[in-house]
Coordinates of C-alpha atoms and ligand atoms in Angstrom, one line a residue:
M1 CA 97.0 69.4 74.6
P2 CA 94.2 71.9 74.3
Y3 CA 94.5 74.9 76.6
V4 CA 93.0 78.2 77.5
L5 CA 95.0 81.5 78.0
G6 CA 94.7 84.2 80.6
V7 CA 96.3 87.6 79.8
D8 CA 97.0 90.6 82.2
V9 CA 98.2 93.7 80.4
G10 CA 99.5 95.8 83.3
T11 CA 100.8 99.3 83.1
T12 CA 104.4 98.1 83.2
R13 CA 104.2 94.4 82.7
T14 CA 102.1 92.0 80.6
A15 CA 101.7 88.5 81.9
A16 CA 100.2 85.3 80.5
A17 CA 99.1 82.0 82.0
V18 CA 97.7 78.8 80.5
C19 CA 95.5 76.2 81.9
R20 CA 95.3 72.7 80.2
L21 CA 92.0 71.3 79.2
G22 CA 92.8 67.6 78.8
G23 CA 94.5 65.2 81.1
T24 CA 93.6 64.0 84.6
G25 CA 93.7 65.7 87.9
R26 CA 93.6 69.4 88.7
A27 CA 94.4 71.8 85.8
E28 CA 96.9 74.1 87.5
P29 CA 97.4 77.5 85.9
E30 CA 100.9 77.9 84.6
V31 CA 102.6 81.3 84.1
V32 CA 104.1 81.5 80.7
G33 CA 107.5 83.1 80.3
L34 CA 107.4 85.9 77.8
G35 CA 111.1 86.8 77.9
G36 CA 110.8 89.9 80.1
P37 CA 111.0 91.0 83.7
G38 CA 109.3 88.6 86.2
G39 CA 108.4 86.1 83.5
G40 CA 106.2 88.6 81.7
V41 CA 107.1 91.2 79.1
A42 CA 107.3 95.0 79.5
S43 CA 104.0 96.6 78.4
T44 CA 105.5 98.7 75.7
L45 CA 104.9 98.9 71.9
Q46 CA 107.5 100.7 69.9
L47 CA 106.5 101.8 66.4
T48 CA 109.5 101.0 64.2
P49 CA 110.4 102.7 60.9
D50 CA 109.0 99.8 58.9
G51 CA 105.6 100.3 60.5
A52 CA 105.7 97.3 62.8
F53 CA 105.4 97.3 66.5
A54 CA 108.2 96.0 68.6
V55 CA 106.9 94.5 71.9
G56 CA 108.6 95.0 75.2
E57 CA 111.8 96.6 73.9
P58 CA 113.2 99.8 75.3
G59 CA 113.4 102.3 72.5
D60 CA 112.9 105.9 71.3
P61 CA 110.3 107.2 73.8
R62 CA 108.7 109.4 71.1
W63 CA 107.8 106.2 69.2
T64 CA 107.1 104.0 72.2
A65 CA 103.6 103.6 73.7
T66 CA 103.4 102.9 77.4
G67 CA 100.7 102.8 80.0
F68 CA 97.9 102.2 77.5
A69 CA 96.1 99.5 79.3
R70 CA 94.7 101.8 82.0
R71 CA 93.6 104.4 79.4
V72 CA 91.1 102.2 77.6
G73 CA 87.9 104.2 77.3
D74 CA 89.9 107.5 77.2
A75 CA 88.8 109.4 74.1
V76 CA 92.3 111.1 73.8
P77 CA 94.6 109.0 71.5
I78 CA 98.1 108.1 72.4
V79 CA 100.3 110.0 69.9
L80 CA 103.5 108.5 68.6
G81 CA 105.9 110.6 66.6
P82 CA 108.4 113.5 66.5
D83 CA 108.4 116.1 69.2
P84 CA 105.4 118.4 68.5
L85 CA 107.3 121.4 69.8
S86 CA 110.1 121.0 67.1
P87 CA 109.8 123.6 64.4
D88 CA 109.6 121.1 61.5
F89 CA 106.9 119.0 63.1
R90 CA 104.0 118.0 60.8
D91 CA 100.8 116.5 62.1
A92 CA 101.0 113.9 59.4
D93 CA 104.3 112.5 60.8
A94 CA 102.6 111.5 64.0
E95 CA 100.6 108.3 64.5
Q96 CA 97.5 108.3 66.7
C97 CA 96.6 105.1 68.5
M98 CA 93.7 104.4 70.8
A99 CA 94.5 102.7 74.0
E100 CA 92.2 99.7 73.3
E101 CA 93.9 99.1 70.0
L102 CA 97.3 99.0 71.6
T103 CA 96.1 96.8 74.4
A104 CA 94.5 94.4 71.8
L105 CA 97.8 94.3 69.9
M106 CA 99.5 93.3 73.1
V107 CA 97.0 90.5 73.7
M108 CA 97.4 89.4 70.1
W109 CA 101.2 89.2 70.4
V110 CA 100.9 87.2 73.6
A111 CA 98.4 84.8 72.1
D112 CA 100.7 84.3 69.0
Q113 CA 103.8 83.7 71.3
V114 CA 102.0 81.2 73.3
A115 CA 100.4 79.5 70.3
A116 CA 103.9 79.1 68.7
R117 CA 105.1 77.5 71.8
E118 CA 102.1 75.2 72.3
G119 CA 101.7 74.3 68.7
E120 CA 98.1 75.3 68.6
R121 CA 95.8 78.3 69.3
P122 CA 94.2 78.6 72.7
A123 CA 90.6 77.3 73.0
H124 CA 89.7 80.6 74.6
V125 CA 91.3 83.7 75.9
V126 CA 90.4 85.8 79.0
L127 CA 91.8 89.3 79.5
A128 CA 91.7 90.7 83.0
H129 CA 90.8 94.4 83.2
P130 CA 90.7 97.1 85.8
P131 CA 87.5 96.8 87.8
G132 CA 86.4 100.4 86.9
W133 CA 85.8 99.6 83.3
G134 CA 82.1 100.1 82.4
A135 CA 80.2 99.0 79.4
H136 CA 81.8 101.6 77.2
A137 CA 85.4 100.5 77.9
K138 CA 84.5 96.9 77.7
G139 CA 82.8 97.4 74.4
L140 CA 85.8 99.2 72.9
M141 CA 88.1 96.4 74.1
H142 CA 85.9 93.7 72.7
R143 CA 85.8 95.4 69.3
A144 CA 89.5 96.0 69.3
L145 CA 90.2 92.4 70.2
R146 CA 87.9 91.1 67.5
S147 CA 89.7 93.4 65.0
V148 CA 93.0 91.6 65.6
G149 CA 91.4 88.2 65.4
V150 CA 91.4 87.3 69.1
A151 CA 88.2 85.8 70.5
A152 CA 88.4 86.8 74.2
S153 CA 86.2 87.3 77.2
L154 CA 86.9 90.0 79.8
V155 CA 87.0 89.5 83.6
P156 CA 87.6 92.2 86.2
E157 CA 91.0 91.9 87.9
P158 CA 89.6 91.4 91.4
V159 CA 87.3 88.6 90.1
A160 CA 90.3 86.9 88.5
A161 CA 92.2 87.3 91.8
A162 CA 89.3 85.6 93.6
E163 CA 89.3 82.8 91.0
N164 CA 92.9 82.2 91.6
H165 CA 92.4 82.3 95.4
A166 CA 89.6 79.8 95.2
Y167 CA 91.9 77.4 93.3
S168 CA 93.9 77.0 96.5
R169 CA 91.6 78.0 99.3
S170 CA 87.8 78.1 99.2
F171 CA 85.9 81.0 100.9
A172 CA 82.4 81.0 102.2
G173 CA 81.9 84.7 102.7
S174 CA 83.1 87.6 100.6
L175 CA 86.7 88.2 99.7
G176 CA 88.7 91.4 100.0
V177 CA 91.2 92.1 97.2
F178 CA 93.9 94.6 97.9
S179 CA 95.8 95.3 94.7
L180 CA 99.0 97.3 94.4
G181 CA 100.9 97.2 91.1
S182 CA 103.3 99.6 89.5
H183 CA 100.7 102.4 89.0
G184 CA 97.4 101.1 90.1
F185 CA 95.9 100.7 93.5
G186 CA 92.6 98.9 93.9
A187 CA 90.3 97.9 96.8
S188 CA 87.5 95.5 96.0
V189 CA 85.1 93.0 97.5
V190 CA 84.2 89.9 95.6
G191 CA 81.3 87.7 96.6
R192 CA 81.4 83.9 97.0
G193 CA 79.7 83.6 93.6
F194 CA 82.6 85.6 92.0
E195 CA 80.5 88.7 91.6
L196 CA 82.2 92.0 92.0
L197 CA 80.4 93.7 95.0
K198 CA 82.5 96.8 95.4
A199 CA 85.5 98.3 93.7
V200 CA 87.5 101.4 94.2
E201 CA 90.5 102.3 92.2
G202 CA 93.0 104.9 93.6
V203 CA 93.4 107.8 91.3
D204 CA 96.0 109.7 93.3
Q205 CA 97.0 106.7 95.3
A206 CA 100.8 105.9 95.3
A207 CA 101.9 102.6 93.9
G208 CA 105.2 101.0 92.8
V209 CA 106.6 103.8 90.7
D210 CA 106.1 106.2 93.6
F211 CA 108.0 103.9 95.8
D212 CA 110.8 103.9 93.3
D213 CA 110.7 107.7 93.5
A214 CA 111.0 107.5 97.3
V215 CA 114.2 105.5 96.9
F216 CA 115.4 108.0 94.4
S217 CA 114.7 110.9 96.7
H218 CA 116.7 109.1 99.4
V219 CA 119.7 109.0 97.0
R220 CA 119.3 112.7 96.2
T221 CA 119.1 113.6 99.8
S222 CA 122.2 111.4 100.6
L223 CA 124.3 112.8 97.8
G224 CA 123.2 116.4 98.1
R225 CA 125.1 118.8 95.9
E226 CA 127.0 116.0 94.0
L227 CA 123.9 115.1 92.2
A228 CA 122.2 118.5 92.1
E229 CA 125.2 120.1 90.4
L230 CA 125.2 117.8 87.4
D231 CA 124.5 119.4 84.0
A232 CA 120.9 118.4 83.2
D233 CA 121.5 119.0 79.4
D234 CA 124.5 116.7 79.3
P235 CA 123.4 113.4 77.7
R236 CA 125.7 111.6 80.1
T237 CA 123.6 113.1 83.0
R238 CA 120.4 111.8 81.4
G239 CA 122.0 108.3 81.0
L240 CA 123.1 108.4 84.7
F241 CA 119.6 109.3 85.9
G242 CA 118.0 106.7 83.7
R243 CA 120.3 104.0 85.1
L244 CA 119.8 105.4 88.6
R245 CA 116.0 105.1 88.4
R246 CA 116.4 101.4 87.3
D247 CA 118.8 100.8 90.2
C248 CA 116.4 102.5 92.7
E249 CA 113.6 100.1 91.5
A250 CA 115.9 97.1 91.9
A251 CA 117.0 98.3 95.4
K252 CA 113.3 98.6 96.4
R253 CA 112.7 95.0 95.3
M254 CA 115.7 93.9 97.1
L255 CA 114.4 95.4 100.3
S256 CA 111.4 93.1 100.3
G257 CA 113.8 90.2 101.0
T258 CA 116.7 91.8 102.9
V259 CA 116.9 94.6 105.5
E260 CA 119.7 96.6 103.9
T261 CA 121.0 97.2 100.4
S262 CA 122.7 100.0 98.5
I263 CA 122.2 101.9 95.3
P264 CA 125.1 102.3 92.9
V265 CA 125.5 105.8 91.5
H266 CA 127.8 106.3 88.6
L267 CA 128.9 109.9 89.2
P268 CA 131.4 111.5 86.7
S269 CA 133.8 111.8 89.6
G270 CA 133.6 108.0 90.2
P271 CA 131.1 105.4 91.4
V272 CA 129.6 105.6 94.9
D273 CA 127.2 103.4 96.7
V274 CA 124.3 104.9 98.7
P275 CA 123.1 102.6 101.5
I276 CA 119.4 102.2 102.4
T277 CA 117.8 100.1 105.0
R278 CA 114.3 98.6 104.9
A279 CA 113.4 100.7 107.9
Q280 CA 114.4 103.9 106.1
F281 CA 112.4 102.8 103.0
E282 CA 109.4 102.0 105.1
D283 CA 109.5 105.4 106.8
L284 CA 109.4 107.0 103.3
I285 CA 106.4 105.0 102.0
R286 CA 104.5 104.6 105.2
P287 CA 102.1 107.5 104.7
D288 CA 101.2 106.2 101.2
V289 CA 100.7 102.7 102.5
E290 CA 98.6 104.0 105.4
Q291 CA 96.5 106.0 102.9
A292 CA 95.9 102.9 100.7
V293 CA 94.9 100.8 103.7
A294 CA 92.5 103.5 104.9
V295 CA 90.8 103.5 101.5
F296 CA 90.7 99.7 101.6
D297 CA 89.2 99.8 105.1
R298 CA 86.5 102.1 104.0
V299 CA 85.6 99.9 101.0
V300 CA 85.5 96.6 102.8
S301 CA 84.2 98.1 106.1
G302 CA 85.2 94.9 108.0
G303 CA 82.8 92.8 106.0
V304 CA 85.2 90.3 104.4
E305 CA 86.2 86.9 105.4
M306 CA 89.8 87.3 104.3
T307 CA 91.8 89.6 102.0
V308 CA 94.1 88.6 99.1
L309 CA 97.0 90.8 98.3
V310 CA 97.8 91.0 94.6
G311 CA 100.2 93.0 92.4
G312 CA 104.0 93.3 92.5
S313 CA 104.0 95.9 95.2
A314 CA 102.2 93.6 97.6
R315 CA 105.6 91.9 98.0
I316 CA 106.6 94.8 100.2
P317 CA 106.5 93.5 103.8
L318 CA 105.0 96.7 105.2
V319 CA 102.0 96.3 102.9
A320 CA 101.2 92.8 104.1
A321 CA 101.7 94.0 107.7
S322 CA 99.4 97.0 107.3
V323 CA 96.3 95.4 105.7
P324 CA 93.9 94.5 108.5
G325 CA 92.3 91.1 109.1
R326 CA 93.2 87.7 107.6
V327 CA 95.6 88.3 104.8
V328 CA 96.7 85.9 102.1
L329 CA 99.7 86.5 99.8
E330 CA 101.1 84.3 97.1
A331 CA 104.8 83.9 96.6
A332 CA 104.5 85.9 93.3
P333 CA 101.4 88.2 93.9
E334 CA 102.1 89.9 90.5
T335 CA 100.9 86.6 88.8
S336 CA 97.7 86.1 90.9
V337 CA 95.5 88.0 88.5
V338 CA 96.8 86.3 85.3
K339 CA 96.5 82.8 86.8
G340 CA 92.9 83.7 87.8
A341 CA 92.2 84.8 84.3
A342 CA 93.4 81.5 82.9
L343 CA 91.2 79.7 85.5
A344 CA 88.2 81.8 84.5
A345 CA 88.9 80.9 80.8
R346 CA 89.0 77.2 81.8
R347 CA 85.7 77.5 83.6
L348 CA 84.1 79.2 80.7
V349 CA 85.1 76.3 78.4
V350 CA 84.6 73.3 80.7
G351 CA 81.7 74.7 82.8
P352 CA 81.5 75.2 86.5
D353 CA 80.8 71.6 87.4
A354 CA 84.2 70.2 86.6
E355 CA 85.9 72.2 89.4
P356 CA 87.8 70.0 91.8
E357 CA 88.2 70.8 95.5
P358 CA 90.9 73.4 96.3
T359 CA 94.2 72.5 97.9
E360 CA 96.0 74.8 100.2
T361 CA 98.9 76.5 98.4
S362 CA 98.7 80.2 99.1
V363 CA 100.4 81.7 102.0
M364 CA 98.5 83.0 105.0
V365 CA 100.8 85.8 106.1
R366 CA 98.9 87.1 109.0
D367 CA 95.8 86.5 111.0
D368 CA 94.9 89.2 113.5
D369 CA 92.4 87.2 115.4
P370 CA 93.8 84.0 117.1
S371 CA 90.4 82.5 117.3
L372 CA 90.0 82.4 113.6
R373 CA 90.5 79.2 111.7
F374 CA 93.7 79.7 109.7
P375 CA 96.7 80.1 111.9
V376 CA 99.7 82.1 110.7
G377 CA 101.6 80.0 108.3
G378 CA 99.0 77.2 108.7
L379 CA 99.4 75.8 105.3
D380 CA 99.8 72.2 106.0
A381 CA 96.5 71.6 107.7
P382 CA 93.6 71.7 105.3
D383 CA 90.6 73.1 107.1
A384 CA 87.7 70.7 107.1
E385 CA 85.1 73.5 107.2
F386 CA 86.5 75.0 104.0
T387 CA 86.9 71.9 101.9
A388 CA 83.5 72.0 100.2
P389 CA 83.5 74.9 97.7
P390 CA 80.2 76.8 97.3
P391 CA 78.4 76.4 94.0
R392 CA 80.1 78.4 91.3
P393 CA 78.1 80.2 88.7
P394 CA 79.8 81.6 85.7
V395 CA 82.0 84.7 86.3
D396 CA 80.9 88.1 85.2
I397 CA 81.9 87.9 81.6
T398 CA 81.0 90.5 79.0
P399 CA 79.4 89.1 75.8
L400 CA 81.3 89.2 72.6
D401 CA 78.6 90.1 70.1
L402 CA 79.4 93.7 69.6
P403 CA 79.5 95.5 66.2
E404 CA 82.9 96.2 64.6
R405 CA 84.3 99.7 64.5
R406 CA 86.1 101.2 61.5
T407 CA 88.8 103.2 63.3
V408 CA 90.2 100.0 64.9
K409 CA 90.5 98.4 61.6
R410 CA 92.4 101.3 60.2
V411 CA 95.0 101.3 62.9
V412 CA 95.4 97.6 62.8
R413 CA 95.8 97.5 59.1
G414 CA 98.6 100.1 59.5
L415 CA 100.4 97.9 61.9
V416 CA 101.1 94.9 59.8
P417 CA 104.8 94.4 59.5
T418 CA 105.1 94.8 55.8
G419 CA 102.7 97.7 55.4
G420 CA 104.0 100.2 57.8
R421 CA 104.5 103.9 57.8
R422 CA 106.2 103.9 54.4
A423 CA 103.2 102.2 52.8
R424 CA 100.8 104.7 54.4
D425 CA 103.0 107.6 53.4
S426 CA 102.8 106.5 49.8
E427 CA 99.1 106.0 50.0
D428 CA 98.8 109.5 51.2
G429 CA 100.9 110.7 48.3
R430 CA 103.7 111.9 50.5
Ligands
ATP1 N1 110.0 92.1 95.3 C1 109.4 93.3 95.1 N2 109.3 94.2 96.1 C2 108.7 95.4 95.9 N3 108.1 95.8 94.8 C3 108.1 94.9 93.7 C4 108.8 93.6 93.9 N4 108.7 92.9 92.7 C5 108.0 93.8 91.9 N5 107.7 94.9 92.5 C6 107.0 96.1 91.9 O1 105.8 95.7 91.4 C7 105.4 96.6 90.3 C8 104.9 95.7 89.2 O2 103.8 95.0 89.7 P1 102.7 94.4 88.6 O3 103.4 93.6 87.6 O4 101.6 93.9 89.5 O5 102.3 95.8 88.0 P2 101.4 96.1 86.6 O6 100.4 95.0 86.5 O7 102.3 96.2 85.5 O8 100.8 97.5 86.9 P3 99.4 98.0 87.3 O9 98.6 96.8 87.9 O10 99.7 99.0 88.4 O11 98.8 98.5 86.1 C9 106.6 97.4 90.0 O12 106.5 98.7 90.5 C10 107.7 96.6 90.7 O13 108.8 97.5 91.0
MG2 MG1 98.4 94.8 87.4

């Protein structure tokens, strides 16, 4: 059955969702499993010796690109290659990639994976992007996507979040979007016509990885000298810390569902478990959460009908409890943007008229004002006043007709699996 594809290339996780075009009834966005954490795939591209990129696999950090999606528009390339401080380093051994090229390759990979599963290419692709992207970043992204053969439109992440929200619950005024992922914090206001009215992205604002650090610091404080005295140059110590960081992240996620857990630490003297309670974790991250909420408060200045929480870190109970006003949270808030991107793609293809009425599926986690219409947990009772959605003009989509750029082609050509570094090396006469 024909379908459209939404893609969200996050700093740590890339997610995909499809929306069917045929059939009867509502076309619900479906998150597509990509074989990695939380149904997505890690946003990493590792350049392998044969010149191909391996997607989502942990590998040699010198040859692995990470965090590129939020660097689109940055003129500084991401350099992959040997340690530039090593004495035998040669410039020619390193590979320079622009962030938009890497992001486009990620989208291409996702589109290929989904097409292989579906047996056909998507009718259209929509890529969600940080709200701060201006014409320059969007232009670069369009060209890079075109260079890898992907015809895609772009939609700001908060607009995608609003699209997803409107699928399950219509809104008559404007919508606040509080976004907290692994690295990015965003506070935005989206109008009822899906226009982005305001958007602020936190530059120094803490997010998921900083909360992992908070758990890590708790472990360090608890173990004291036992951890501090380990030989930092010993590869076993590096292995221990790498594993400990992953376990701290896992413990943080666990604390969203339980009130106490522990972090295993594999010390040379034997394994120990460091307990941590949700209350302790909340005390550690409270200043960061309060700062994010203060920024959000300033951006929305009380003028939104309700606020949707999106991004994996929105699962932290303290976050939902701290955002003021009426707050809506999906069971998997890290998928809200990608589902909205798929819905935006569908609307682009079928037009705004074919939209059915929303059904109530998202979770209203809190409602500060008892006189307001959605009671806490009031999911079963559809609200009569909200059943008629407002007219829906097309989302803010950047046009595709931009000229090609040579540098993108160069990098893309170098990335075909059979060409690779060796092929380029021989071209260069090395
Ligand atoms: N149950 C949970 N409790 C707390 N944090 C969680 C939970 N599940 C996932 N996270 C955190 O959410 C973050 C990932 O969220 P998400 O997938 O939205 O980020 P991203 O899109 O890759 O990054 P960004 O939007 O910042 O560029 C990680 O820091 C992860 O640890
Ligand atoms: Mg994200």
